[in-house]
PDB file of C-alpha atoms in Angstrom:
ATOM      1  CA  MET N   1      17.222  11.627 -17.759  1.00 44.00           C
ATOM      2  CA  PHE N   2      16.579   7.887 -17.938  1.00 40.00           C
ATOM      3  CA  ALA N   3      19.988   7.358 -16.124  1.00 48.00           C
ATOM      4  CA  ARG N   4      18.547   9.949 -13.176  1.00 48.00           C
ATOM      5  CA  LEU N   5      15.169   8.062 -13.049  1.00 39.00           C
ATOM      6  CA  LYS N   6      16.705   4.561 -12.905  1.00 43.00           C
ATOM      7  CA  GLU N   7      19.922   6.116  -9.760  1.00 45.00           C
ATOM      8  CA  LYS N   8      16.397   7.762  -7.948  1.00 44.00           C
ATOM      9  CA  LEU N   9      14.988   4.290  -8.046  1.00 43.00           C
ATOM     10  CA  SER N  10      17.740   2.716  -7.068  1.00 46.00           C
ATOM     11  CA  GLY N  11      17.860   4.869  -3.884  1.00 52.00           C
ATOM     12  CA  SER N  12      14.686   4.805  -2.896  1.00 61.00           C
ATOM     13  CA  ALA N  13      14.676   1.120  -3.132  1.00 64.00           C
ATOM     14  CA  ALA N  14      18.223   1.103  -1.099  1.00 64.00           C
ATOM     15  CA  ARG N  15      16.649   3.469   1.088  1.00 67.00           C
ATOM     16  CA  LEU N  16      13.646   0.918   1.741  1.00 68.00           C
ATOM     17  CA  ASN N  17      16.050  -2.079   2.756  1.00 66.00           C
ATOM     18  CA  GLY N  18      14.864  -3.512   5.986  1.00 66.00           C
ATOM     19  CA  LYS N  19      12.020  -1.143   5.842  1.00 78.00           C
ATOM     20  CA  THR N  20       9.343  -3.697   7.008  1.00 88.00           C
ATOM     21  CA  ASP N  21       6.881  -2.079   8.973  1.00 93.00           C
ATOM     22  CA  LEU N  22       6.454   0.096   5.632  1.00 95.00           C
ATOM     23  CA  LEU N  23       6.381  -2.885   3.745  1.00 95.00           C
ATOM     24  CA  GLU N  24       3.475  -4.505   6.250  1.00 96.00           C
ATOM     25  CA  GLY N  25       1.997  -0.448   6.197  1.00 97.00           C
ATOM     26  CA  ILE N  26       1.871  -0.615   2.651  1.00 96.00           C
ATOM     27  CA  CYS N  27       0.272  -4.077   2.230  1.00 97.00           C
ATOM     28  CA  ALA N  28      -2.470  -3.268   5.203  1.00 97.00           C
ATOM     29  CA  ALA N  29      -3.562  -0.576   3.060  1.00 97.00           C
ATOM     30  CA  CYS N  30      -3.953  -2.405  -0.011  1.00 95.00           C
ATOM     31  CA  VAL N  31      -5.971  -4.687   2.084  1.00 96.00           C
ATOM     32  CA  MET N  32      -7.855  -2.025   3.658  1.00 96.00           C
ATOM     33  CA  VAL N  33      -8.815  -1.040  -0.255  1.00 95.00           C
ATOM     34  CA  GLY N  34      -9.135  -4.480  -1.662  1.00 91.00           C
ATOM     35  CA  ALA N  35     -12.232  -5.155   1.681  1.00 92.00           C
ATOM     36  CA  ALA N  36     -13.408  -2.026   1.281  1.00 91.00           C
ATOM     37  CA  ASP N  37     -16.600  -3.354   0.342  1.00 83.00           C
ATOM     38  CA  GLY N  38     -16.681  -5.912   2.934  1.00 82.00           C
ATOM     39  CA  ASP N  39     -14.745  -8.547   1.977  1.00 83.00           C
ATOM     40  CA  LEU N  40     -11.149  -9.419   0.061  1.00 87.00           C
ATOM     41  CA  SER N  41     -11.748 -11.706  -2.584  1.00 86.00           C
ATOM     42  CA  ASP N  42      -9.416 -13.898  -4.459  1.00 88.00           C
ATOM     43  CA  ASP N  43      -9.035 -11.311  -7.262  1.00 87.00           C
ATOM     44  CA  GLU N  44      -9.189  -8.407  -5.573  1.00 87.00           C
ATOM     45  CA  ALA N  45      -6.077 -10.483  -3.140  1.00 91.00           C
ATOM     46  CA  THR N  46      -4.233 -11.263  -6.830  1.00 92.00           C
ATOM     47  CA  ILE N  47      -4.377  -7.848  -7.774  1.00 90.00           C
ATOM     48  CA  ALA N  48      -3.411  -5.872  -5.090  1.00 91.00           C
ATOM     49  CA  LEU N  49      -0.468  -8.451  -4.736  1.00 94.00           C
ATOM     50  CA  ASP N  50       0.040  -8.597  -7.898  1.00 93.00           C
ATOM     51  CA  ARG N  51       0.689  -4.601  -8.110  1.00 91.00           C
ATOM     52  CA  LEU N  52       3.086  -5.263  -5.224  1.00 94.00           C
ATOM     53  CA  LEU N  53       5.056  -7.567  -6.746  1.00 95.00           C
ATOM     54  CA  ASN N  54       5.904  -5.340  -9.857  1.00 93.00           C
ATOM     55  CA  HIS N  55       6.257  -2.108  -8.206  1.00 91.00           C
ATOM     56  CA  GLU N  56       9.654  -0.701  -9.441  1.00 89.00           C
ATOM     57  CA  THR N  57      10.989  -0.082  -6.110  1.00 89.00           C
ATOM     58  CA  LEU N  58       8.993  -2.029  -3.797  1.00 91.00           C
ATOM     59  CA  SER N  59      10.362  -5.325  -5.821  1.00 91.00           C
ATOM     60  CA  VAL N  60      14.043  -3.927  -5.578  1.00 90.00           C
ATOM     61  CA  ALA N  61      14.139  -3.236  -2.059  1.00 91.00           C
ATOM     62  CA  PHE N  62      12.352  -6.405  -0.605  1.00 94.00           C
ATOM     63  CA  SER N  63      12.126 -10.441  -2.098  1.00 94.00           C
ATOM     64  CA  GLY N  64       9.276 -11.810  -3.586  1.00 95.00           C
ATOM     65  CA  THR N  65       8.545 -13.986  -0.602  1.00 96.00           C
ATOM     66  CA  GLN N  66       8.822 -11.228   2.167  1.00 96.00           C
ATOM     67  CA  ILE N  67       6.182  -9.058  -0.350  1.00 96.00           C
ATOM     68  CA  GLU N  68       4.299 -12.276  -0.274  1.00 97.00           C
ATOM     69  CA  THR N  69       4.505 -12.868   3.281  1.00 97.00           C
ATOM     70  CA  ALA N  70       3.944  -9.667   4.674  1.00 96.00           C
ATOM     71  CA  PHE N  71       0.494  -9.394   2.273  1.00 96.00           C
ATOM     72  CA  ASP N  72      -0.605 -12.410   3.523  1.00 96.00           C
ATOM     73  CA  LYS N  73      -0.549 -10.928   6.991  1.00 96.00           C
ATOM     74  CA  GLN N  74      -2.159  -8.371   5.988  1.00 95.00           C
ATOM     75  CA  ALA N  75      -5.027 -10.314   4.472  1.00 95.00           C
ATOM     76  CA  LYS N  76      -5.585 -12.553   7.012  1.00 94.00           C
ATOM     77  CA  ARG N  77      -6.877  -9.458   8.917  1.00 92.00           C
ATOM     78  CA  ALA N  78      -9.077  -8.607   6.788  1.00 89.00           C
ATOM     79  CA  LYS N  79     -10.769 -11.809   7.121  1.00 86.00           C
ATOM     80  CA  SER N  80     -10.988 -11.708  10.883  1.00 85.00           C
ATOM     81  CA  GLY N  81     -13.611  -8.735  11.548  1.00 84.00           C
ATOM     82  CA  LEU N  82     -13.743  -5.691  13.612  1.00 86.00           C
ATOM     83  CA  SER N  83     -10.172  -6.432  15.370  1.00 89.00           C
ATOM     84  CA  GLY N  84      -8.561  -7.379  12.349  1.00 88.00           C
ATOM     85  CA  ARG N  85      -9.822  -4.039  10.748  1.00 90.00           C
ATOM     86  CA  LEU N  86      -8.337  -1.983  13.460  1.00 93.00           C
ATOM     87  CA  GLY N  87      -5.001  -4.074  13.113  1.00 94.00           C
ATOM     88  CA  LEU N  88      -4.834  -2.855   9.487  1.00 96.00           C
ATOM     89  CA  LYS N  89      -5.406   0.721  10.231  1.00 96.00           C
ATOM     90  CA  ARG N  90      -2.789   0.258  12.919  1.00 96.00           C
ATOM     91  CA  GLU N  91      -0.247  -0.861  10.721  1.00 96.00           C
ATOM     92  CA  VAL N  92      -0.977   2.352   8.841  1.00 97.00           C
ATOM     93  CA  GLU N  93      -0.306   3.945  11.713  1.00 97.00           C
ATOM     94  CA  GLU N  94       2.907   1.932  12.507  1.00 96.00           C
ATOM     95  CA  ALA N  95       4.144   3.225   9.217  1.00 95.00           C
ATOM     96  CA  LYS N  96       3.409   6.292   9.183  1.00 96.00           C
ATOM     97  CA  ALA N  97       5.364   7.047  12.320  1.00 95.00           C
ATOM     98  CA  LYS N  98       8.708   5.226  11.080  1.00 93.00           C
ATOM     99  CA  SER N  99       8.819   6.397   7.414  1.00 93.00           C
ATOM    100  CA  THR N 100       9.069   9.619   5.231  1.00 92.00           C
ATOM    101  CA  ALA N 101       6.978  11.513   3.732  1.00 93.00           C
ATOM    102  CA  ASP N 102       7.944  10.260   0.143  1.00 92.00           C
ATOM    103  CA  ASP N 103       7.187   6.692   1.497  1.00 93.00           C
ATOM    104  CA  LEU N 104       3.991   7.666   3.118  1.00 95.00           C
ATOM    105  CA  GLU N 105       3.224   9.072  -0.640  1.00 94.00           C
ATOM    106  CA  MET N 106       4.618   5.530  -2.000  1.00 93.00           C
ATOM    107  CA  LEU N 107       1.510   3.744   0.256  1.00 95.00           C
ATOM    108  CA  LEU N 108      -0.868   5.843  -0.676  1.00 96.00           C
ATOM    109  CA  VAL N 109      -0.290   5.883  -4.071  1.00 94.00           C
ATOM    110  CA  ILE N 110       0.072   2.021  -4.421  1.00 93.00           C
ATOM    111  CA  ALA N 111      -3.284   2.027  -2.798  1.00 95.00           C
ATOM    112  CA  ILE N 112      -4.642   4.397  -5.569  1.00 94.00           C
ATOM    113  CA  ASP N 113      -3.512   1.715  -7.916  1.00 91.00           C
ATOM    114  CA  VAL N 114      -4.888  -1.290  -6.272  1.00 90.00           C
ATOM    115  CA  ALA N 115      -8.342   0.886  -5.760  1.00 91.00           C
ATOM    116  CA  MET N 116      -8.333   1.616  -9.784  1.00 89.00           C
ATOM    117  CA  ALA N 117      -7.391  -1.804 -10.805  1.00 85.00           C
ATOM    118  CA  ASP N 118     -10.524  -2.293 -12.379  1.00 81.00           C
ATOM    119  CA  GLY N 119     -11.196   1.053 -13.882  1.00 85.00           C
ATOM    120  CA  GLU N 120     -13.124   3.160 -11.197  1.00 88.00           C
ATOM    121  CA  ILE N 121     -12.568   3.548  -7.386  1.00 93.00           C
ATOM    122  CA  GLY N 122     -16.034   2.964  -5.782  1.00 91.00           C
ATOM    123  CA  ASP N 123     -17.362   4.835  -2.991  1.00 94.00           C
ATOM    124  CA  LYS N 124     -16.530   2.142  -0.659  1.00 94.00           C
ATOM    125  CA  GLU N 125     -12.996   2.012  -1.541  1.00 94.00           C
ATOM    126  CA  ARG N 126     -12.747   5.723  -1.832  1.00 96.00           C
ATOM    127  CA  LYS N 127     -13.977   6.104   1.567  1.00 96.00           C
ATOM    128  CA  ALA N 128     -11.114   3.487   2.755  1.00 96.00           C
ATOM    129  CA  LEU N 129      -8.415   5.767   0.954  1.00 97.00           C
ATOM    130  CA  ASN N 130      -9.915   8.816   2.248  1.00 97.00           C
ATOM    131  CA  ASP N 131      -8.766   6.715   5.633  1.00 97.00           C
ATOM    132  CA  ILE N 132      -5.470   6.025   4.596  1.00 97.00           C
ATOM    133  CA  GLY N 133      -4.782   9.251   3.402  1.00 97.00           C
ATOM    134  CA  GLN N 134      -6.045  10.832   6.647  1.00 97.00           C
ATOM    135  CA  ILE N 135      -3.488   8.539   8.635  1.00 97.00           C
ATOM    136  CA  VAL N 136      -0.400   9.470   6.654  1.00 97.00           C
ATOM    137  CA  GLY N 137      -1.179  13.096   6.346  1.00 96.00           C
ATOM    138  CA  LEU N 138      -2.188  13.427   2.332  1.00 96.00           C
ATOM    139  CA  SER N 139      -4.833  14.197   0.495  1.00 95.00           C
ATOM    140  CA  VAL N 140      -6.331  11.609  -1.886  1.00 95.00           C
ATOM    141  CA  ASP N 141      -7.571  14.237  -3.933  1.00 94.00           C
ATOM    142  CA  ARG N 142      -4.006  15.522  -4.813  1.00 93.00           C
ATOM    143  CA  TYR N 143      -3.547  12.791  -6.631  1.00 90.00           C
ATOM    144  CA  LEU N 144      -6.799  11.599  -8.294  1.00 88.00           C
ATOM    145  CA  GLY N 145      -7.290  15.163  -9.336  1.00 72.00           C
TER     146      GLY N 145
END
């Protein structure tokens, strides 16, 4: 069973190779959740980046440098006002247009992981997750129960 799981994860990682639009969409979703309260703090950014760098599929499909570069690009957007926040949503929309249902589920689940990093999901984080879910066509409730 473990061998099949490992094979599935390896296959997922291979499928993601070169899909930088998806990586940027995932990073944008994480930043949207982290900045939901109005500001992406250093602690929130560190937690989100750690989740991305240690994700079993992303960390195989992309180098640490690729992940950090994509995350930094999206984090800068969060600090540039309304136009930056719209840019984050556009990144998620672009990822949706170019990704499979499995990829979009991974995007949403990673964003949920980031929101739950402190043990709870606040109202503003929940709204950001619902926005992300709406963009990718998935219900957040399905994953939170």
